[in-house]
Amino acid sequence: MNDRIGDPLTRVDGPAKVTGRAPYAAEFEVPNLCHAVMVRSTVPAGAIASIDSAAVKRMPGVLLVMTHENAPKLPKEGRGAVNPPAGREVSLLQEATVRYNGEPIAVVVAETLEQATEAAAALLVSYGPADAVLDFEKSKQKLEPAKMTRGEPQKKWGDAQAALASAAVKIDRVYRTPFEFHNPMEPHGTIAHWKGDELTLYDATQYVDGVRNTVSKTLGIAPEKVRVVCQYTGGGFGCKGSTWSHVMLCAMAAKKAGRPVKLILQRPQMFGPVGARPITEQHLVLGARRDGKLVAVRDEIVTPTSIFENWAEPAGQPVHSLYAYPNGATDQKVSRMNIGTPTFMRAPGECTGTFALESAMDELAYALDMDPLQLRLINHADVDPSNGKPWSSKKLRECYEDAARRFGWSKRNPKPGSMREGNWLVGWGMATATYPAHRMEAKASATLNADGTYLIRSGTQDLGTGTYTICSQVAAETLGVDVRKIRFELGDTRYPKAPVSGGSMTAASVGPAVRAACLALKDKMAKGGKAPLTAEGKAEGPPQDEAQQKYAERSFGALFGEVRIDADLGMIRVPRVVATYSVGRVLNAKTGKSQFEGGIVWGIGQALMEEGVLDKRTGRVVNGNLAEYHVPVNADVGSIEVAWVEENDTEFNDLGARGIGEIGITGVAAMIANAVYHATGKRIRDLPITLDKLL
Ligand code: MOS
């Protein structure tokens, strides 16, 4: 049997997915459905001067052209809705102002998708001109303090300035990462269906309860009147963690049209109005003694945000938590650009931050003539350096040891360019991975049916990560029954409330709630309860009072990899990556392995391919489609050998699991950049590492 916690149980939702019986948001059948297409601005700033709705309204099949001239007026205080990640400052056709190129400015509804698409393309809009900031370099002339969703924008301990001034060895570098876009295979999309004053939304989301709260607050209706359903999410990666404009626009259009409306974003529409990872510029200074011990680190970060919301990529996090040093200073600022507001993207902060810190550590290792693994062991943080708390559990030393051995790191000749094989320049690099452990309050219910099967429910989400599967395993093990007796249902605001499936927290939050519900049901059964019998369970979030928290909670990993670079063409291949993680208990060896591998594949994309290019004249993302925004395909990925150390972090939660959704991408770009340096002697400090930078 493969049904106990940790076993490699094959996805329980697999058969439904491959046979087309797993409905995604766009696939729900609703009678009398009509189709909406969102229209976006073609200028980055200014105001709409005229919009020719009347001509489009006369086109075949058109039912509604909704613009700022006729959109329902919304209660002002509700807009922007609840706190991120549930709600953002969005574009709801309340005024003529345009704030970025690609901002939603109208919705066209027609009988068929083809009619709506044609009509949307025919909508003529003219604009009054205005200045826009479209160049990150220019935007930096005016910096503002960053508002952080995680961590503090400024942090100081010890005296970094003095320690750096007297440090024996110093690395002082600027690292840059570009705009990156999430690109889940399933686009964002919503079906809105009103029955009287009750609204049902079928939405592609990471957070059904967040959609409900945001929509109810924005439209000024009671949360009980809104039901949100999302049984399957075709990838999220952070962009589906917030409720963006199109969700409310779909509900508004459905109300106005008096019909259920389906609004699915076209692929190019996902470059702008639904978030991106912002550019990061990280000025990092490391100071060390000759023996490799770090004495101080300073990190000055600038990331651009939109002109209407202050969202900052928390890239300083790794500096706060990865290595031990007595003096530190981080300072994060934002600049303003006419872009859609950036957002969480897989491992926000750690993904960009580890590129800078782990590249700089490699540079320091070369400056010291020391093995980069040795340098990391010397500076290993035995407690959380930012607050002195002990870790709930940390097995990073074991990760380094295991991955280095499996990779064969001891055979490396550290000299750049020394491992050439024919026309291939071969390089070996390493880096550390890290991501914090999060959990929040979650609820679940467990029901014993008359036929002896069990129904478990929680209003959580499965982004393709394996929530259905691991929750079924937790229930089967807790109840002591075969997993085939378990049916787990999720993705409905009618089910017990669960948090956003973000921050890698679903397993660590919902898993314990499922366990609690099953234990409560067992208790009722033991007391003689007869089917049908239902019990509720709840897992607590972290204590509100910071001081009550005894432990620092974070996951780690060690990455080793090889690159091969064509000496004439600069073409870069990544034939092999070896990684070992310390993430607490892994609840399913098969879906867990897939999470790590998927993260590493994305890390290869971040290292070598991904870059959203903004046209400096128009503010459009010029490669806003999957043909030109490059991500790795099978041929770009070599062997990936992941493992994890045995660990059971019961200080963190009673399942011992810290969650694994995001850590896989962290450290990968630095590991590859470090391997590229080892192969070529060229240090690339701005991603992606494309071949023009190597020639
Ligand atoms: Mo993740 S970027 O917190 O959805």
XYZ file of C-alpha atoms and ligand atoms in Angstrom:
699
model
C 0.000 0.000 0.000
C 1.120 3.511 -0.797
C -1.280 5.377 1.382
C 0.659 6.368 4.473
C 2.163 9.803 5.017
C 5.406 10.036 3.081
C 4.595 7.219 0.652
C 4.895 7.938 -3.102
C 1.132 7.687 -3.663
C 0.260 8.548 -7.270
C -1.945 11.635 -7.564
C -5.504 10.764 -6.571
C -6.774 13.414 -9.033
C -4.667 12.030 -11.889
C -7.373 9.916 -13.589
C -9.837 12.838 -13.532
C -7.235 15.122 -15.089
C -6.117 12.851 -17.894
C -9.669 11.876 -18.822
C -10.896 15.483 -18.943
C -13.229 15.099 -15.976
C -11.393 17.668 -13.862
C -13.109 20.994 -14.531
C -10.914 24.107 -14.529
C -12.565 27.495 -14.006
C -13.284 28.061 -17.707
C -14.915 24.646 -18.112
C -17.966 24.855 -15.907
C -21.236 24.491 -17.779
C -23.591 27.335 -17.000
C -26.843 27.743 -18.975
C -27.255 30.871 -21.088
C -23.556 31.732 -20.774
C -22.142 34.607 -22.806
C -18.521 35.586 -23.379
C -16.464 38.584 -22.380
C -13.161 39.894 -23.687
C -11.157 42.429 -21.710
C -9.815 45.483 -23.562
C -6.536 47.059 -22.458
C -5.032 50.500 -22.807
C -2.440 51.017 -25.555
C -0.703 53.920 -23.820
C 1.179 53.909 -20.498
C -0.302 57.087 -19.007
C -2.876 59.792 -19.574
C -6.631 59.691 -19.781
C -9.166 58.233 -22.161
C -10.407 61.139 -24.341
C -12.993 59.188 -26.308
C -14.162 55.625 -26.602
C -16.478 54.629 -29.439
C -18.730 52.127 -27.693
C -21.743 52.808 -29.923
C -20.172 51.429 -33.104
C -19.042 48.259 -31.348
C -22.407 47.810 -29.665
C -23.963 47.412 -33.161
C -21.630 44.546 -34.144
C -23.064 41.008 -34.474
C -23.837 39.295 -31.187
C -22.617 42.122 -28.974
C -24.582 42.425 -25.728
C -22.582 44.924 -23.707
C -19.677 47.328 -24.005
C -18.693 48.263 -20.462
C -16.341 51.241 -20.062
C -15.707 53.943 -17.461
C -18.698 55.752 -18.992
C -21.276 53.127 -18.065
C -19.686 50.782 -15.518
C -21.540 50.457 -12.203
C -20.172 52.972 -9.687
C -18.546 51.111 -6.832
C -18.311 52.148 -3.195
C -15.052 54.107 -3.025
C -13.850 52.731 0.305
C -14.149 49.129 -0.907
C -11.883 49.433 -3.893
C -8.549 47.774 -3.507
C -10.483 45.679 -1.062
C -8.850 43.688 1.675
C -5.178 43.448 2.534
C -2.818 41.673 0.174
C -2.553 38.950 -0.798
C -6.322 38.897 -0.926
C -6.882 42.262 -2.525
C -4.999 44.784 -4.605
C -5.534 48.236 -6.026
C -7.171 47.171 -9.265
C -8.695 48.672 -12.436
C -12.475 48.688 -12.316
C -13.484 51.268 -14.949
C -14.251 53.934 -12.361
C -12.357 56.749 -14.066
C -10.784 57.714 -17.408
C -7.216 57.638 -16.079
C -4.653 55.241 -17.519
C -1.707 54.218 -15.330
C 0.133 51.624 -17.427
C 0.096 50.170 -20.912
C -2.144 47.131 -20.847
C -4.401 48.338 -18.034
C -8.001 47.067 -18.332
C -10.163 49.867 -19.803
C -13.248 48.052 -21.119
C -15.067 44.738 -21.280
C -16.974 43.606 -24.365
C -19.630 40.919 -23.917
C -21.141 38.949 -26.814
C -23.028 35.736 -27.522
C -19.892 33.916 -28.661
C -16.208 34.202 -27.852
C -15.453 34.936 -31.523
C -17.938 37.807 -31.620
C -16.592 39.253 -28.382
C -13.002 38.936 -29.607
C -13.762 40.707 -32.890
C -15.766 43.435 -31.191
C -13.082 44.046 -28.554
C -10.492 44.464 -31.303
C -12.724 46.999 -33.060
C -13.141 49.320 -30.065
C -11.599 52.678 -30.954
C -10.088 54.592 -28.054
C -8.227 57.893 -28.078
C -6.167 59.249 -25.238
C -5.005 62.574 -23.880
C -1.204 62.384 -23.588
C 0.816 62.335 -20.372
C 4.367 61.603 -19.309
C 5.259 58.119 -18.237
C 8.273 56.560 -16.519
C 9.212 53.474 -18.519
C 12.923 53.137 -17.868
C 14.080 51.589 -14.604
C 17.338 53.565 -14.709
C 15.410 56.840 -14.932
C 12.900 55.757 -12.310
C 15.716 55.413 -9.776
C 16.165 59.201 -9.711
C 13.337 59.230 -7.181
C 13.342 56.553 -4.522
C 10.796 55.915 -1.789
C 10.816 53.696 1.290
C 9.487 50.246 0.467
C 6.370 48.856 2.137
C 7.097 45.207 2.755
C 4.665 42.313 2.856
C 7.384 40.329 4.647
C 10.369 41.454 6.682
C 11.424 45.029 7.274
C 12.684 47.445 4.603
C 15.545 48.523 6.839
C 17.381 46.398 9.314
C 20.613 47.025 11.159
C 22.543 44.989 13.654
C 26.025 45.672 14.942
C 27.993 48.285 12.999
C 28.297 47.152 9.379
C 29.990 50.324 8.212
C 32.867 50.105 10.661
C 33.271 46.367 10.205
C 33.356 46.689 6.412
C 35.893 49.494 6.580
C 38.346 47.268 8.416
C 37.513 43.935 6.740
C 40.515 42.052 5.334
C 38.629 40.948 2.221
C 35.691 42.698 0.622
C 33.298 41.912 -2.217
C 31.346 44.952 -3.426
C 29.039 44.189 -6.341
C 25.718 45.021 -7.961
C 23.471 42.152 -9.063
C 20.403 42.556 -11.257
C 17.400 40.428 -12.098
C 14.811 41.387 -14.756
C 11.013 41.489 -14.891
C 9.741 37.920 -14.894
C 6.205 36.672 -15.528
C 4.459 33.686 -13.934
C 2.901 32.072 -17.007
C 0.848 29.279 -15.466
C -0.457 27.010 -18.244
C -4.030 27.760 -17.190
C -4.699 31.448 -17.813
C -6.541 33.574 -15.286
C -10.272 33.412 -15.835
C -13.656 33.674 -14.232
C -17.263 32.691 -14.822
C -19.690 34.962 -12.953
C -23.252 33.776 -12.388
C -25.801 35.902 -10.527
C -29.047 34.470 -9.154
C -30.863 37.494 -7.780
C -28.399 39.091 -5.403
C -26.355 35.917 -4.979
C -23.174 35.538 -6.963
C -21.323 32.337 -7.851
C -17.823 32.656 -9.275
C -15.871 29.858 -10.918
C -12.403 31.312 -10.716
C -8.820 30.261 -11.420
C -7.310 31.111 -8.065
C -4.963 30.184 -5.236
C -7.419 31.519 -2.656
C -11.174 31.001 -2.918
C -11.836 32.768 0.383
C -9.706 35.739 -0.695
C -11.699 36.064 -3.910
C -14.923 35.989 -1.927
C -13.766 38.670 0.501
C -12.336 40.914 -2.181
C -15.358 40.654 -4.456
C -17.848 41.184 -1.648
C -16.010 44.206 -0.314
C -15.364 45.708 -3.730
C -18.936 45.297 -4.958
C -20.406 46.190 -1.582
C -22.300 42.929 -1.001
C -22.285 40.547 1.964
C -19.666 37.744 1.853
C -22.434 35.195 2.457
C -23.897 36.186 -0.906
C -20.723 35.208 -2.761
C -19.681 31.627 -3.453
C -16.338 30.913 -5.096
C -15.509 27.542 -6.643
C -12.089 26.397 -7.833
C -11.684 22.624 -7.906
C -8.487 22.658 -9.962
C -5.898 25.354 -10.540
C -3.599 24.953 -13.528
C -0.567 26.478 -11.856
C -0.492 29.582 -9.703
C 3.041 30.551 -8.675
C 1.757 33.679 -6.889
C -0.126 35.485 -9.655
C -3.360 33.745 -8.674
C -2.863 34.587 -4.998
C -4.405 38.035 -5.424
C -7.806 38.917 -6.853
C -7.121 41.047 -9.909
C -9.325 43.380 -11.967
C -10.841 40.813 -14.323
C -12.613 38.935 -11.525
C -14.624 41.964 -10.415
C -15.059 43.138 -14.018
C -16.595 39.765 -14.913
C -19.035 39.995 -11.996
C -19.920 43.593 -12.928
C -20.453 42.654 -16.588
C -22.637 39.671 -15.669
C -24.819 41.852 -13.488
C -25.138 44.478 -16.205
C -25.748 41.978 -19.026
C -28.249 40.036 -16.929
C -26.544 36.805 -18.052
C -23.773 34.560 -16.766
C -20.469 35.754 -18.245
C -17.171 33.980 -18.869
C -14.027 36.122 -18.995
C -10.734 34.345 -19.697
C -7.532 36.338 -20.099
C -5.693 35.943 -23.384
C -2.043 34.961 -22.921
C -0.685 38.468 -23.755
C -3.145 39.910 -21.215
C -1.250 38.047 -18.497
C 1.733 40.354 -19.006
C 0.776 43.401 -16.939
C -2.591 43.308 -15.169
C -1.940 40.190 -13.044
C 1.466 40.920 -11.564
C 5.086 40.096 -12.292
C 8.317 39.651 -10.430
C 9.832 43.131 -10.510
C 13.354 44.011 -11.578
C 15.736 43.849 -8.633
C 18.980 45.741 -8.250
C 20.955 44.521 -5.269
C 24.111 46.285 -4.170
C 25.756 43.795 -1.902
C 28.923 44.259 0.135
C 30.470 41.322 1.999
C 33.367 41.751 4.406
C 35.356 38.777 5.711
C 38.446 37.820 7.626
C 41.266 35.992 5.819
C 40.055 32.704 7.340
C 36.704 33.151 5.593
C 34.610 34.237 8.558
C 32.126 36.919 7.483
C 32.284 40.042 9.642
C 29.653 42.196 7.949
C 27.145 42.346 5.119
C 25.441 45.373 3.633
C 22.641 45.069 1.081
C 20.980 48.000 -0.673
C 18.038 46.984 -2.826
C 15.936 48.880 -5.340
C 12.882 47.366 -7.010
C 10.387 49.221 -9.184
C 6.706 49.274 -8.340
C 3.647 50.782 -10.034
C 2.636 54.433 -9.715
C -0.432 53.492 -7.652
C 0.622 50.758 -5.233
C 3.769 50.149 -3.194
C 4.657 46.480 -3.553
C 8.268 45.507 -2.956
C 10.105 42.274 -3.693
C 11.644 41.309 -0.299
C 15.046 40.449 -1.770
C 16.929 41.151 1.469
C 15.528 38.083 3.220
C 18.446 35.711 2.530
C 20.880 38.293 3.941
C 18.803 38.297 7.127
C 18.734 34.569 7.601
C 21.291 32.528 5.696
C 24.691 33.118 7.324
C 26.020 34.189 10.689
C 27.765 37.551 10.993
C 27.823 40.122 13.786
C 27.208 43.222 11.655
C 24.524 43.719 9.038
C 22.561 46.443 7.295
C 19.859 46.098 4.677
C 17.960 48.931 3.077
C 15.209 48.531 0.514
C 13.719 51.266 -1.648
C 11.208 51.341 -4.469
C 11.115 53.434 -7.608
C 7.912 54.245 -9.499
C 7.212 53.149 -13.048
C 4.110 53.085 -15.248
C 3.709 49.327 -14.967
C 1.117 46.968 -13.550
C 1.820 46.400 -9.856
C 4.362 43.589 -9.318
C 3.465 40.731 -7.020
C 4.531 37.506 -5.333
C 6.193 35.099 -7.738
C 7.460 31.693 -6.666
C 9.801 32.226 -3.700
C 9.450 36.020 -3.698
C 12.504 37.562 -2.039
C 14.490 34.366 -1.630
C 14.553 33.663 -5.356
C 16.069 37.045 -6.281
C 17.947 37.479 -3.002
C 19.790 34.172 -3.232
C 20.961 35.055 -6.744
C 22.838 38.041 -5.302
C 24.014 36.564 -2.002
C 25.024 33.162 -3.369
C 26.850 34.753 -6.315
C 28.669 37.083 -3.926
C 29.637 34.159 -1.673
C 31.195 32.475 -4.700
C 33.089 35.665 -5.536
C 34.291 35.829 -1.946
C 35.431 32.193 -2.073
C 37.582 32.997 -5.114
C 38.942 36.141 -3.460
C 39.943 34.014 -0.450
C 41.188 31.109 -2.585
C 38.839 28.886 -0.626
C 36.401 26.167 -1.653
C 32.908 27.751 -1.853
C 31.386 24.873 0.121
C 33.991 25.321 2.857
C 33.183 29.056 2.995
C 29.510 28.259 3.569
C 30.280 25.725 6.303
C 32.463 28.279 8.105
C 29.601 30.778 8.070
C 26.767 28.361 8.803
C 24.080 30.031 10.952
C 23.476 27.817 13.991
C 20.706 30.176 15.143
C 18.663 32.681 13.150
C 21.148 35.539 12.711
C 18.449 38.207 12.503
C 16.891 37.445 15.912
C 19.080 34.886 17.680
C 16.266 32.336 17.947
C 17.019 28.631 17.614
C 15.702 26.918 14.487
C 12.694 24.641 14.942
C 14.803 22.178 12.950
C 17.631 22.683 10.460
C 19.690 20.061 8.692
C 21.572 22.169 6.179
C 24.962 20.700 7.076
C 23.604 17.249 6.192
C 22.284 18.672 2.890
C 25.714 20.037 1.916
C 27.357 16.745 2.816
C 24.831 14.563 0.977
C 24.564 16.618 -2.212
C 28.336 17.241 -2.442
C 29.010 13.517 -2.132
C 26.399 12.516 -4.706
C 27.638 15.189 -7.114
C 31.330 14.370 -6.676
C 32.263 17.922 -5.651
C 35.615 16.845 -4.166
C 36.857 16.063 -7.692
C 36.464 19.687 -8.777
C 39.487 21.637 -9.918
C 38.633 25.141 -8.672
C 40.570 26.954 -11.423
C 38.222 28.635 -13.953
C 38.432 27.059 -17.402
C 40.297 24.027 -16.068
C 37.700 21.376 -16.858
C 37.437 21.800 -20.624
C 36.310 18.773 -22.655
C 36.918 19.286 -26.369
C 34.883 22.295 -27.408
C 32.851 22.262 -24.184
C 33.857 24.566 -21.369
C 32.767 22.634 -18.300
C 31.910 24.377 -15.035
C 30.791 23.162 -11.623
C 28.994 25.491 -9.257
C 27.147 25.301 -5.977
C 24.738 27.427 -3.954
C 22.464 27.288 -0.924
C 18.677 27.224 -1.202
C 16.353 28.674 1.417
C 12.733 29.625 1.979
C 10.815 30.408 5.187
C 8.267 28.024 6.672
C 4.763 29.478 6.912
C 1.493 28.245 8.311
C -1.864 29.843 9.005
C -5.090 28.872 10.651
C -7.016 26.285 8.599
C -10.179 24.247 9.056
C -11.420 20.931 7.700
C -14.340 18.580 8.189
C -14.460 14.793 8.212
C -17.612 12.751 7.603
C -18.196 9.026 8.006
C -20.708 7.947 5.350
C -23.208 5.105 5.774
C -21.290 2.967 3.233
C -18.121 3.108 5.323
C -16.325 5.682 3.160
C -15.142 9.073 4.389
C -15.625 12.536 2.963
C -13.010 15.108 3.986
C -13.440 18.750 3.048
C -11.445 21.940 3.282
C -11.793 25.200 1.374
C -8.190 25.011 0.213
C -6.760 24.778 -3.309
C -4.654 22.358 -5.363
C -2.411 24.247 -7.785
C -1.241 20.998 -9.331
C 1.030 20.548 -6.336
C -0.704 17.536 -4.775
C -3.064 18.912 -2.125
C -5.752 16.326 -2.992
C -3.215 13.552 -2.635
C -1.394 14.518 0.555
C -4.625 15.414 2.368
C -6.045 12.009 1.400
C -2.913 10.369 2.811
C -3.098 12.342 6.049
C -6.761 11.350 6.429
C -6.136 7.680 5.597
C -3.295 7.400 8.075
C -5.125 9.270 10.850
C -8.296 7.208 10.423
C -6.326 4.015 9.886
C -8.142 3.119 6.663
C -7.280 2.430 3.034
C -6.800 5.647 1.047
C -9.424 4.412 -1.446
C -12.007 4.905 1.291
C -11.183 8.606 1.409
C -12.722 11.270 -0.777
C -11.150 14.698 -0.319
C -12.917 17.783 -1.635
C -11.537 21.326 -1.818
C -11.908 24.639 -3.608
C -15.294 25.883 -2.442
C -16.103 28.698 -0.032
C -18.890 26.475 1.335
C -16.233 24.211 2.840
C -14.349 24.972 6.075
C -12.081 27.968 5.628
C -8.427 27.606 4.616
C -5.685 30.145 3.851
C -4.218 31.239 0.519
C -2.245 28.497 -1.204
C 0.853 30.665 -1.232
C 3.992 30.988 0.817
C 4.398 27.193 0.571
C 1.948 26.878 3.451
C -0.833 24.582 2.260
C 0.608 21.261 3.430
C 1.764 22.773 6.726
C -1.605 24.454 7.422
C -4.300 22.247 5.870
C -2.548 18.944 6.606
C -2.808 19.449 10.392
C -6.429 20.655 10.025
C -7.341 17.452 8.159
C -5.615 15.451 10.859
C -7.485 17.317 13.593
C -10.835 16.731 11.859
C -10.107 13.016 11.466
C -9.059 12.708 15.125
C -12.273 14.460 16.180
C -14.304 12.082 13.994
C -12.522 9.053 15.442
C -13.386 10.348 18.881
C -17.066 10.627 17.971
C -17.002 7.119 16.500
C -15.361 5.744 19.646
C -18.160 7.283 21.677
C -20.649 5.268 19.657
C -21.593 7.805 16.949
C -23.274 6.263 13.920
C -22.970 7.259 10.248
C -23.538 9.753 8.816
C -21.284 11.416 11.344
C -19.339 14.664 10.881
C -16.586 16.346 12.886
C -14.704 19.573 12.379
C -11.024 20.163 12.923
C -8.894 23.252 13.090
C -5.181 23.890 12.998
C -4.018 27.035 14.721
C -1.966 29.672 12.980
C 1.206 30.954 14.553
C 0.672 32.789 17.840
C -0.149 36.463 17.353
C 2.363 37.610 19.921
C 5.805 37.510 18.273
C 7.516 37.055 21.630
C 5.662 33.789 22.156
C 7.362 32.319 19.165
C 10.223 30.273 20.442
C 11.694 29.231 17.136
C 12.867 30.524 13.803
C 11.228 28.442 11.097
C 12.922 28.087 7.725
C 13.885 25.486 5.160
C 17.214 25.011 3.450
C 18.910 23.077 0.696
C 22.225 22.538 -1.054
C 22.598 22.696 -4.829
C 25.423 21.480 -7.024
C 25.370 21.627 -10.802
C 27.308 21.372 -14.016
C 27.148 23.644 -17.048
C 28.679 23.046 -20.463
C 29.306 26.015 -22.697
C 30.149 25.809 -26.372
C 33.505 27.622 -26.626
C 32.655 29.171 -30.018
C 28.927 29.801 -29.763
C 28.441 30.510 -26.077
C 25.526 28.065 -25.980
C 24.876 27.003 -22.366
C 23.600 23.581 -21.338
C 22.847 22.324 -17.825
C 23.422 18.565 -17.999
C 23.229 17.862 -14.262
C 21.832 19.272 -11.042
C 22.104 17.520 -7.671
C 20.171 18.898 -4.702
C 19.382 17.875 -1.142
C 16.795 19.676 0.983
C 15.962 20.133 4.648
C 12.231 20.843 4.664
C 10.861 18.851 7.565
C 8.786 15.805 6.693
C 7.932 15.243 3.027
C 4.305 14.096 2.948
C 4.456 12.339 -0.431
C 7.743 11.225 -1.946
C 6.406 11.405 -5.508
C 4.585 14.751 -5.523
C 7.328 16.182 -3.279
C 10.020 15.189 -5.745
C 7.996 16.836 -8.505
C 7.810 20.072 -6.522
C 11.584 20.231 -6.099
C 12.241 19.284 -9.727
C 9.723 21.814 -11.026
C 11.334 24.525 -8.942
C 14.792 23.652 -10.247
C 13.535 23.657 -13.847
C 12.132 27.124 -13.259
C 15.441 28.149 -11.732
C 17.146 27.091 -14.968
C 14.674 29.335 -16.793
C 15.433 32.230 -14.474
C 19.165 31.712 -14.902
C 19.270 31.367 -18.669
C 16.078 32.542 -20.368
C 13.414 34.527 -18.588
C 13.176 38.267 -19.116
C 10.108 40.404 -19.663
C 11.209 43.252 -21.913
C 9.406 46.555 -21.531
C 9.312 48.821 -24.597
C 10.844 52.068 -23.294
C 8.718 54.141 -25.707
C 5.304 52.558 -25.120
C 5.555 50.614 -21.877
C 4.254 47.426 -23.515
C 5.876 44.101 -22.686
C 7.266 43.384 -26.152
C 7.693 39.644 -25.584
C 4.314 39.206 -23.905
C 3.513 35.730 -25.192
C 4.806 32.181 -24.797
C 6.598 32.220 -28.169
C 8.946 35.009 -27.171
C 9.011 34.836 -23.373
C 11.281 31.825 -23.135
C 10.914 29.131 -20.505
C 12.770 25.808 -20.389
C 11.429 22.917 -22.454
C 12.391 19.266 -22.005
C 15.470 19.645 -24.220
C 16.777 22.417 -21.940
C 16.739 20.231 -18.842
C 19.287 17.540 -18.127
C 19.438 15.201 -15.164
C 17.982 16.521 -11.903
C 18.691 14.353 -8.864
C 16.834 15.588 -5.788
C 16.863 14.148 -2.298
C 15.922 15.286 1.171
C 17.248 14.521 4.618
C 15.113 12.593 7.099
C 13.538 15.227 9.305
C 10.399 15.571 11.374
C 9.876 19.183 12.453
C 7.294 18.639 15.177
C 8.227 21.954 16.794
C 6.720 23.599 13.689
C 3.506 21.566 13.464
C 2.278 18.140 14.438
C 2.808 16.753 10.939
C 6.461 17.761 11.056
C 6.246 19.260 7.547
C 7.480 22.749 6.650
C 6.166 22.829 3.043
C 8.054 22.589 -0.231
C 6.276 24.627 -2.904
C 8.830 27.356 -3.385
C 12.280 26.408 -2.125
C 13.120 24.489 -5.313
C 13.680 27.616 -7.408
C 15.892 29.346 -4.834
C 19.650 29.290 -5.285
C 19.466 27.738 -8.753
C 20.323 30.887 -10.714
C 23.364 31.556 -8.514
C 24.489 27.938 -8.737
C 24.365 28.192 -12.545
C 26.055 31.628 -12.599
C 28.787 30.220 -10.351
C 29.217 27.220 -12.661
C 29.380 29.580 -15.660
C 32.184 31.486 -13.933
C 34.011 28.251 -13.218
C 33.666 27.234 -16.877
C 34.633 30.555 -18.447
C 36.133 32.951 -15.903
C 33.276 35.329 -16.727
C 31.141 36.537 -13.826
C 27.624 37.409 -15.011
C 25.801 39.560 -12.470
C 22.665 40.349 -14.440
C 20.126 37.679 -15.310
C 19.396 35.984 -17.585
C 22.801 34.605 -18.592
C 22.315 34.689 -22.341
C 25.056 33.736 -24.774
C 25.683 37.336 -25.915
C 26.934 38.046 -22.387
C 29.500 35.255 -22.684
C 30.941 36.013 -26.130
Mo 3.589 31.854 -3.786
S 4.635 33.283 -4.876
O 3.553 32.651 -2.234
O 2.056 31.776 -4.472
